[in-house]
Short mmCIF file of N, CA and C in Angstrom, two decimals:
data_model
loop_
_atom_site.label_atom_id
_atom_site.label_comp_id
_atom_site.label_asym_id
_atom_site.label_seq_id
_atom_site.Cartn_x
_atom_site.Cartn_y
_atom_site.Cartn_z
N MET S 1 175.97 -168.35 25.65
CA MET S 1 176.30 -166.88 24.82
C MET S 1 177.16 -167.32 23.35
N LYS S 2 177.54 -168.70 23.35
CA LYS S 2 178.43 -169.34 22.28
C LYS S 2 179.49 -168.39 21.93
N SER S 3 180.46 -168.21 23.23
CA SER S 3 181.65 -167.59 22.98
C SER S 3 182.57 -168.06 23.65
N GLU S 4 183.66 -167.67 23.05
CA GLU S 4 185.25 -168.71 24.27
C GLU S 4 185.49 -167.45 25.21
N LEU S 5 185.08 -166.03 25.15
CA LEU S 5 185.24 -165.33 26.03
C LEU S 5 184.74 -165.56 27.45
N PRO S 6 185.19 -164.85 28.40
CA PRO S 6 184.63 -164.90 29.63
C PRO S 6 182.94 -164.54 29.29
N LYS S 7 182.39 -164.71 30.28
CA LYS S 7 181.02 -163.97 30.42
C LYS S 7 181.08 -162.64 30.47
N VAL S 8 181.75 -162.61 31.50
CA VAL S 8 182.00 -160.91 31.92
C VAL S 8 182.68 -160.07 30.53
N LEU S 9 183.14 -160.52 29.49
CA LEU S 9 183.80 -159.87 28.48
C LEU S 9 182.90 -159.72 27.49
N VAL S 10 181.88 -160.42 27.38
CA VAL S 10 180.81 -160.98 26.29
C VAL S 10 180.60 -159.12 26.05
N PRO S 11 180.83 -158.28 24.63
CA PRO S 11 180.31 -157.27 24.60
C PRO S 11 178.91 -157.04 24.63
N VAL S 12 178.45 -155.78 25.05
CA VAL S 12 176.92 -155.46 24.98
C VAL S 12 177.24 -153.96 24.29
N ALA S 13 176.72 -153.84 23.24
CA ALA S 13 176.38 -152.20 22.74
C ALA S 13 177.96 -151.61 22.60
N GLY S 14 178.67 -152.57 22.48
CA GLY S 14 180.39 -152.57 22.07
C GLY S 14 181.28 -152.21 23.28
N ARG S 15 180.63 -152.75 24.44
CA ARG S 15 181.36 -152.54 25.34
C ARG S 15 181.27 -154.05 26.44
N PRO S 16 182.64 -154.80 26.95
CA PRO S 16 182.23 -155.86 27.73
C PRO S 16 181.15 -155.51 28.77
N MET S 17 180.50 -156.39 29.08
CA MET S 17 179.67 -156.28 30.57
C MET S 17 180.36 -155.59 31.77
N VAL S 18 181.48 -156.19 32.24
CA VAL S 18 182.19 -156.05 33.38
C VAL S 18 182.28 -154.17 33.02
N ARG S 19 182.56 -153.93 32.29
CA ARG S 19 182.54 -152.43 32.18
C ARG S 19 181.40 -151.50 32.76
N TYR S 20 180.31 -152.03 32.27
CA TYR S 20 179.11 -151.20 32.63
C TYR S 20 178.98 -151.28 34.18
N VAL S 21 179.40 -152.55 35.14
CA VAL S 21 179.15 -152.94 36.20
C VAL S 21 179.61 -152.30 36.93
N ILE S 22 181.36 -151.89 36.52
CA ILE S 22 182.54 -150.71 37.35
C ILE S 22 182.02 -149.61 37.12
N ASP S 23 181.41 -149.30 36.04
CA ASP S 23 180.73 -147.89 35.93
C ASP S 23 179.99 -147.32 37.03
N ALA S 24 178.71 -148.63 37.03
CA ALA S 24 177.44 -148.51 38.00
C ALA S 24 178.36 -148.38 39.49
N LEU S 25 179.29 -149.30 39.78
CA LEU S 25 179.64 -149.15 40.97
C LEU S 25 180.31 -147.66 41.40
N ARG S 26 180.81 -147.47 40.50
CA ARG S 26 181.98 -145.84 40.58
C ARG S 26 180.80 -144.71 41.00
N ALA S 27 179.86 -145.02 39.86
CA ALA S 27 178.98 -143.72 40.19
C ALA S 27 178.06 -143.94 41.51
N ALA S 28 178.04 -144.99 42.43
CA ALA S 28 177.33 -145.21 43.79
C ALA S 28 178.56 -144.72 44.45
N GLY S 29 179.60 -144.62 44.32
CA GLY S 29 180.96 -144.12 45.35
C GLY S 29 181.78 -145.30 45.53
N VAL S 30 181.84 -146.57 45.25
CA VAL S 30 182.45 -147.80 45.41
C VAL S 30 183.69 -147.03 44.51
N ASN S 31 184.74 -147.18 45.31
CA ASN S 31 186.29 -146.89 45.12
C ASN S 31 187.13 -148.09 44.93
N ARG S 32 187.14 -148.85 45.77
CA ARG S 32 187.71 -150.46 45.66
C ARG S 32 186.77 -151.69 45.24
N ILE S 33 187.42 -152.17 44.05
CA ILE S 33 186.65 -153.18 43.53
C ILE S 33 187.29 -154.36 43.65
N VAL S 34 186.92 -155.67 44.05
CA VAL S 34 187.54 -156.86 44.06
C VAL S 34 187.39 -157.74 42.75
N VAL S 35 187.81 -158.00 42.10
CA VAL S 35 187.05 -158.74 40.75
C VAL S 35 187.80 -160.06 40.56
N VAL S 36 186.89 -161.12 40.89
CA VAL S 36 186.96 -162.44 41.16
C VAL S 36 187.38 -163.10 39.55
N VAL S 37 188.52 -163.76 39.73
CA VAL S 37 188.73 -164.16 37.96
C VAL S 37 188.84 -165.61 38.10
N GLY S 38 188.43 -166.13 37.11
CA GLY S 38 188.35 -167.96 36.93
C GLY S 38 189.02 -168.04 35.34
N TYR S 39 187.96 -168.54 34.94
CA TYR S 39 187.93 -168.87 33.18
C TYR S 39 188.77 -168.07 32.60
N ARG S 40 189.40 -168.01 31.90
CA ARG S 40 190.64 -167.55 30.92
C ARG S 40 190.83 -165.86 31.88
N ALA S 41 191.32 -166.12 33.25
CA ALA S 41 191.64 -164.54 34.20
C ALA S 41 192.33 -163.96 33.26
N ASP S 42 193.54 -164.25 32.47
CA ASP S 42 194.38 -163.74 31.73
C ASP S 42 193.41 -162.53 31.00
N MET S 43 192.43 -162.66 30.34
CA MET S 43 191.49 -161.89 29.36
C MET S 43 191.20 -160.90 30.76
N VAL S 44 190.48 -161.23 31.43
CA VAL S 44 189.87 -160.39 32.38
C VAL S 44 190.83 -159.32 32.81
N ARG S 45 191.79 -159.79 33.09
CA ARG S 45 192.74 -158.73 33.73
C ARG S 45 193.49 -157.64 32.94
N ALA S 46 193.76 -158.57 31.56
CA ALA S 46 194.32 -157.65 30.49
C ALA S 46 193.05 -156.23 30.26
N GLU S 47 191.84 -156.80 30.20
CA GLU S 47 190.68 -156.02 29.99
C GLU S 47 190.58 -154.80 31.11
N LEU S 48 191.17 -155.40 32.35
CA LEU S 48 190.58 -154.44 33.53
C LEU S 48 192.17 -153.58 33.96
N ALA S 49 193.37 -153.89 33.13
CA ALA S 49 194.78 -153.58 33.43
C ALA S 49 194.80 -152.08 33.65
N GLY S 50 195.02 -151.55 34.44
CA GLY S 50 195.42 -149.63 34.69
C GLY S 50 194.33 -148.95 35.04
N VAL S 51 192.98 -149.88 35.44
CA VAL S 51 191.81 -149.45 36.05
C VAL S 51 191.82 -148.95 37.71
N PRO S 52 192.14 -147.63 37.88
CA PRO S 52 192.18 -147.68 39.51
C PRO S 52 191.04 -148.29 40.09
N GLY S 53 191.88 -149.13 41.53
CA GLY S 53 191.03 -149.30 42.77
C GLY S 53 190.59 -151.23 42.02
N ILE S 54 191.01 -151.38 41.29
CA ILE S 54 190.76 -152.80 40.73
C ILE S 54 191.68 -153.75 41.35
N GLU S 55 191.17 -154.51 41.85
CA GLU S 55 191.91 -155.73 42.47
C GLU S 55 191.40 -157.31 42.11
N PHE S 56 192.42 -157.86 42.01
CA PHE S 56 191.88 -159.12 41.36
C PHE S 56 192.10 -160.33 42.52
N ALA S 57 190.89 -161.46 42.75
CA ALA S 57 191.22 -162.42 43.58
C ALA S 57 190.70 -163.73 42.79
N ASP S 58 191.84 -164.53 42.55
CA ASP S 58 191.73 -165.91 41.75
C ASP S 58 190.86 -167.32 42.45
N GLN S 59 190.01 -167.58 41.42
CA GLN S 59 188.90 -168.29 41.71
C GLN S 59 189.63 -169.91 40.81
N THR S 60 190.69 -170.74 41.28
CA THR S 60 191.09 -171.47 40.54
C THR S 60 190.18 -172.66 39.62
N GLU S 61 189.16 -173.00 41.01
CA GLU S 61 187.78 -174.01 40.66
C GLU S 61 187.32 -172.97 40.78
N GLN S 62 185.91 -173.49 39.68
CA GLN S 62 184.74 -172.56 39.69
C GLN S 62 183.70 -173.46 40.39
N LEU S 63 183.50 -173.23 41.99
CA LEU S 63 182.97 -173.68 42.68
C LEU S 63 181.78 -172.72 43.31
N GLY S 64 181.06 -171.83 42.41
CA GLY S 64 179.89 -171.06 42.65
C GLY S 64 180.03 -170.00 42.92
N THR S 65 179.20 -168.94 43.14
CA THR S 65 178.91 -167.77 43.74
C THR S 65 179.54 -167.56 45.14
N GLY S 66 179.26 -168.12 45.93
CA GLY S 66 179.68 -168.57 47.32
C GLY S 66 181.00 -168.61 47.58
N HIS S 67 181.61 -169.57 46.76
CA HIS S 67 183.01 -169.87 46.80
C HIS S 67 183.77 -168.67 46.30
N ALA S 68 183.36 -168.40 45.24
CA ALA S 68 183.95 -167.03 44.66
C ALA S 68 184.03 -165.84 45.66
N VAL S 69 182.93 -165.71 46.26
CA VAL S 69 183.30 -164.63 47.18
C VAL S 69 183.97 -165.02 48.68
N MET S 70 184.16 -165.92 48.49
CA MET S 70 185.37 -166.95 50.08
C MET S 70 186.98 -166.41 49.30
N MET S 71 186.74 -166.69 48.16
CA MET S 71 188.34 -165.84 47.54
C MET S 71 188.97 -164.53 47.93
N CYS S 72 187.80 -163.83 48.10
CA CYS S 72 188.18 -162.30 48.14
C CYS S 72 188.23 -162.21 50.10
N ARG S 73 188.41 -163.19 50.53
CA ARG S 73 188.63 -163.01 52.20
C ARG S 73 189.84 -162.07 52.22
N GLU S 74 191.17 -162.81 52.13
CA GLU S 74 192.35 -161.84 52.38
C GLU S 74 192.07 -160.33 51.76
N HIS S 75 191.68 -160.31 50.83
CA HIS S 75 191.36 -158.73 50.13
C HIS S 75 190.62 -157.85 51.30
N LEU S 76 189.72 -158.64 51.77
CA LEU S 76 188.57 -157.89 52.53
C LEU S 76 188.93 -158.14 54.38
N ALA S 77 189.77 -158.63 54.32
CA ALA S 77 190.18 -158.66 55.99
C ALA S 77 190.20 -157.54 56.74
N SER S 78 191.12 -156.68 56.38
CA SER S 78 191.03 -155.45 56.89
C SER S 78 190.13 -154.12 56.66
N HIS S 79 189.09 -154.82 55.59
CA HIS S 79 188.37 -153.53 55.38
C HIS S 79 187.12 -153.18 56.23
N ASP S 80 186.93 -152.43 56.65
CA ASP S 80 185.76 -151.79 57.63
C ASP S 80 184.56 -151.07 56.99
N GLY S 81 183.44 -151.72 57.07
CA GLY S 81 182.34 -151.05 56.57
C GLY S 81 181.39 -152.06 55.76
N PRO S 82 180.35 -151.65 54.94
CA PRO S 82 179.96 -152.59 54.32
C PRO S 82 180.59 -153.07 53.33
N VAL S 83 179.84 -154.55 52.45
CA VAL S 83 180.71 -155.18 51.15
C VAL S 83 179.27 -155.10 50.17
N VAL S 84 179.37 -154.74 49.11
CA VAL S 84 178.21 -155.56 48.35
C VAL S 84 179.09 -156.32 47.23
N VAL S 85 178.01 -157.48 47.11
CA VAL S 85 178.62 -158.53 46.06
C VAL S 85 177.39 -158.35 45.25
N VAL S 86 178.01 -158.15 43.90
CA VAL S 86 177.81 -157.77 42.46
C VAL S 86 177.81 -158.89 41.19
N ALA S 87 177.26 -159.13 40.34
CA ALA S 87 177.99 -160.08 39.36
C ALA S 87 178.42 -159.51 38.14
N GLY S 88 179.44 -159.80 37.49
CA GLY S 88 180.19 -158.78 36.82
C GLY S 88 179.48 -159.19 34.99
N ASP S 89 178.49 -159.80 34.95
CA ASP S 89 178.03 -160.08 34.02
C ASP S 89 176.55 -159.55 33.99
N SER S 90 176.45 -158.45 34.97
CA SER S 90 175.38 -157.45 34.85
C SER S 90 175.07 -156.11 34.59
N PRO S 91 174.93 -156.06 32.92
CA PRO S 91 175.47 -154.52 32.65
C PRO S 91 173.76 -153.30 32.76
N MET S 92 173.16 -154.03 33.20
CA MET S 92 171.74 -153.28 33.47
C MET S 92 171.53 -153.20 35.18
N LEU S 93 172.92 -153.11 35.77
CA LEU S 93 173.03 -152.84 37.62
C LEU S 93 172.91 -151.27 37.13
N GLN S 94 171.94 -150.95 38.28
CA GLN S 94 172.32 -149.32 38.16
C GLN S 94 172.60 -148.87 39.34
N ALA S 95 173.08 -147.58 39.57
CA ALA S 95 174.02 -147.10 40.53
C ALA S 95 173.28 -146.46 41.60
N ASP S 96 172.18 -146.31 41.19
CA ASP S 96 171.12 -145.45 42.17
C ASP S 96 170.79 -146.97 43.34
N SER S 97 170.52 -147.99 42.46
CA SER S 97 170.34 -149.08 43.43
C SER S 97 171.67 -149.61 44.56
N ILE S 98 172.76 -149.58 43.70
CA ILE S 98 174.20 -149.62 44.75
C ILE S 98 173.91 -148.76 46.02
N ALA S 99 173.69 -147.37 45.14
CA ALA S 99 174.55 -146.45 46.53
C ALA S 99 172.70 -146.36 47.58
N THR S 100 171.85 -146.80 47.21
CA THR S 100 170.79 -147.28 48.21
C THR S 100 171.17 -147.85 49.36
N LEU S 101 171.65 -149.43 48.38
CA LEU S 101 171.94 -150.73 49.41
C LEU S 101 173.01 -149.85 50.49
N LEU S 102 173.63 -149.81 50.19
CA LEU S 102 175.08 -149.13 50.79
C LEU S 102 174.45 -148.07 51.70
N ALA S 103 173.90 -147.21 51.59
CA ALA S 103 173.18 -146.04 52.67
C ALA S 103 172.50 -146.90 53.51
N ASP S 104 171.30 -147.67 53.35
CA ASP S 104 170.95 -148.44 54.52
C ASP S 104 171.77 -149.46 55.23
N ALA S 105 172.97 -149.59 54.46
CA ALA S 105 173.74 -150.80 55.24
C ALA S 105 174.71 -150.12 56.48
N THR S 106 174.77 -149.04 56.16
CA THR S 106 175.47 -147.90 57.17
C THR S 106 174.80 -147.29 58.42
#
């Protein structure tokens, strides 16, 4: 992508990719979102500061997607119900797909 930005902050049609993902999650009824931050975490935190229902989990070493999910363990320890894992750099994610997935998980 030839950018110093974290991939989730690269703009698509004038908005950071992660904003499209959050919008899709919200439209699917997801109210609590744990965002895993690593590379240039301060920039991602600043972009999402003040967004309701957003929590951050730190991944100080980027060791892959599975490791990123493991970094959410404490945030999800008391969670009851389905969990959906999505990539923050997927601006084409559809709310209907997430809603269907969550409906099938219950």
